Short mmCIF file of C-alpha atoms in Angstrom, two decimals:
data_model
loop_
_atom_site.label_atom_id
_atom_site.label_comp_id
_atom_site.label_asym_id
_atom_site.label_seq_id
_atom_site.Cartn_x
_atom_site.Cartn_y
_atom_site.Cartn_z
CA UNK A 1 0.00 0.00 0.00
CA UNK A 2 1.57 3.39 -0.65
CA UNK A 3 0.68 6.35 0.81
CA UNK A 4 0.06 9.04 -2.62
CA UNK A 5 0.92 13.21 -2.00
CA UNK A 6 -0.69 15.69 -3.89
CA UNK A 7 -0.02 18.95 -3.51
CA UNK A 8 -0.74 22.26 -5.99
CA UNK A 9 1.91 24.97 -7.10
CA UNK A 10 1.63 28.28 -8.02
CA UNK A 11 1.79 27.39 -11.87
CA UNK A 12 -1.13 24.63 -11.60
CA UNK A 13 0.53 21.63 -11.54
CA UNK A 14 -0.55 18.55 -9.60
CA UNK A 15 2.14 16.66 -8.41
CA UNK A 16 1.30 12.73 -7.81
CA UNK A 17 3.90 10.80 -5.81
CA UNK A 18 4.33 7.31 -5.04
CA UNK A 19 7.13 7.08 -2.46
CA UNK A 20 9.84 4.46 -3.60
CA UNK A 21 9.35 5.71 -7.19
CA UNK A 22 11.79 7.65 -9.06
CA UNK A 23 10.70 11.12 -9.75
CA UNK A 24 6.66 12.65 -9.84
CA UNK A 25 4.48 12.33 -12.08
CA UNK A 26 3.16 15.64 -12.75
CA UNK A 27 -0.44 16.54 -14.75
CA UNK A 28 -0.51 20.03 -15.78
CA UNK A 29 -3.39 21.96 -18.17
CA UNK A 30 -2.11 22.66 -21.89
CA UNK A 31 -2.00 26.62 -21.16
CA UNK A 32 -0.03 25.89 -18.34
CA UNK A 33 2.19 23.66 -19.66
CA UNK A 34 3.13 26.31 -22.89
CA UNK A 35 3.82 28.83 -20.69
CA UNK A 36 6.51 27.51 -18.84
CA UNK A 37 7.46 24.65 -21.07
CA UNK A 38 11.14 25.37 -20.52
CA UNK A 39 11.36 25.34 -16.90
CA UNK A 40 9.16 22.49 -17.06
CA UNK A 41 11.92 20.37 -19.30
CA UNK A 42 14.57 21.57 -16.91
CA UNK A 43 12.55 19.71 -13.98
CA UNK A 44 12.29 16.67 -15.82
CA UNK A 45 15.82 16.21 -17.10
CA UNK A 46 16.68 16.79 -12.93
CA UNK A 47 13.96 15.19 -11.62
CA UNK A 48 13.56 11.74 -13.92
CA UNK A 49 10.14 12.42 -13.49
CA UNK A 50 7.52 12.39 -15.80
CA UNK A 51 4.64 15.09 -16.74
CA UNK A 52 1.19 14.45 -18.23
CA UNK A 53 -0.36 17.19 -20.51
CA UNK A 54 -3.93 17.87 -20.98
CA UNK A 55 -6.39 19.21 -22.73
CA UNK A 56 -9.31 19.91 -21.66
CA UNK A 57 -8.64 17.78 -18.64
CA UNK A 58 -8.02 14.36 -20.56
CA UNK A 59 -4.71 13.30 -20.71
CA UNK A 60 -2.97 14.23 -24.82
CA UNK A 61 0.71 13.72 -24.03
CA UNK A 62 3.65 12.74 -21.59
CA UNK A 63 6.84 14.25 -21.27
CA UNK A 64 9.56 12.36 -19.92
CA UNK A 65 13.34 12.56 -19.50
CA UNK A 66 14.80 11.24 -23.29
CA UNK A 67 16.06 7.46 -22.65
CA UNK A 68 19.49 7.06 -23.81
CA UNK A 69 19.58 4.16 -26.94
CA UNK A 70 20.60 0.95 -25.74
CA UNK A 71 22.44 -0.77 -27.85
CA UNK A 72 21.88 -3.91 -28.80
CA UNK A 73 22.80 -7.05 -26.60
CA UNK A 74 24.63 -8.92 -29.69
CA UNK A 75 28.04 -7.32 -30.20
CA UNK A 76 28.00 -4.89 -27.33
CA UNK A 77 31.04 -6.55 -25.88
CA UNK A 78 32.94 -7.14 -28.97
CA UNK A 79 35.31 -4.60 -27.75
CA UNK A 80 36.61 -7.18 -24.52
CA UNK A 81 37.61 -9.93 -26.49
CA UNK A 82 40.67 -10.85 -28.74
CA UNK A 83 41.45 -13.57 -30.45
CA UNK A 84 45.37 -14.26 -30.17
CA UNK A 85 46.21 -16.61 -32.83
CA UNK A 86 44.43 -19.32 -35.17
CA UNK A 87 40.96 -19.79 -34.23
CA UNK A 88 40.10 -21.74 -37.47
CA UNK A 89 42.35 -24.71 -37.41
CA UNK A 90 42.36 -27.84 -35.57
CA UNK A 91 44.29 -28.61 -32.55
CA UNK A 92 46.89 -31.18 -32.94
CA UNK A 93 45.95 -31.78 -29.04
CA UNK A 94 44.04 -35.19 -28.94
CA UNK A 95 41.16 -35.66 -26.82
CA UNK A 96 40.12 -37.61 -24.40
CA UNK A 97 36.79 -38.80 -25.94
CA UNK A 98 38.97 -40.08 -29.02
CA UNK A 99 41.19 -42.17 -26.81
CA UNK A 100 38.83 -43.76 -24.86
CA UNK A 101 35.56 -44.23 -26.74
CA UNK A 102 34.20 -46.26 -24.52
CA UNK A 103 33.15 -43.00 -22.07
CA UNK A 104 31.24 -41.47 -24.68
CA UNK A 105 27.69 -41.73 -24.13
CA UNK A 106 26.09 -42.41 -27.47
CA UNK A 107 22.29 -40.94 -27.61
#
């Protein structure tokens, strides 16, 4: 159960938030929101919180602080590896399931 504050500022804004959450979520009129759009993008990128923008009291759009791109899991640590030498050829190491065949489970 979490205990929700509300509170009102001098430009309008309601301010919802859920303790244990990163940031507020903010819901602020249209008017409101054009007025002091600058200040209100400076919040956000400090904040990590989130605003909702409406219009005529439904909700028409969210600002939120811009995600950095993650890049994508396949490659991402190409950078930590290096191959030193041959990785093609076969070892002339023999191994242990060719010299003793019999503890090689067959399927």
């Amino acid at each position: 159960m979490y205990n929700v504050l509300i509170a009102q500022h001098t430009i309008g804004i309601q301010v919802i938030n859920v303790p244990g959450t990163v940031g507020a979520t903010k819901t602020i009129p249209v008017s409101k929101f054009r007025a002091n759009c600058l200040k209100l993008i400076d919040e956000i990128q400090e904040s990590g919180g989130e605003i909702v923008i409406t219009k005529h009291g439904r909700p028409a759009a969210k600002l939120m602080p811009h995600a950095p791109k993650l890049r994508a899991p396949f490659g991402r640590d190409k950078h930590l590896v290096r191959f030193m030498g041959d990785i093609i050829t076969p070892l002339d190491v023999e191994w242990e399931a060719e010299s003793n065949p019999d503890r090689v489970l067959n399927p």
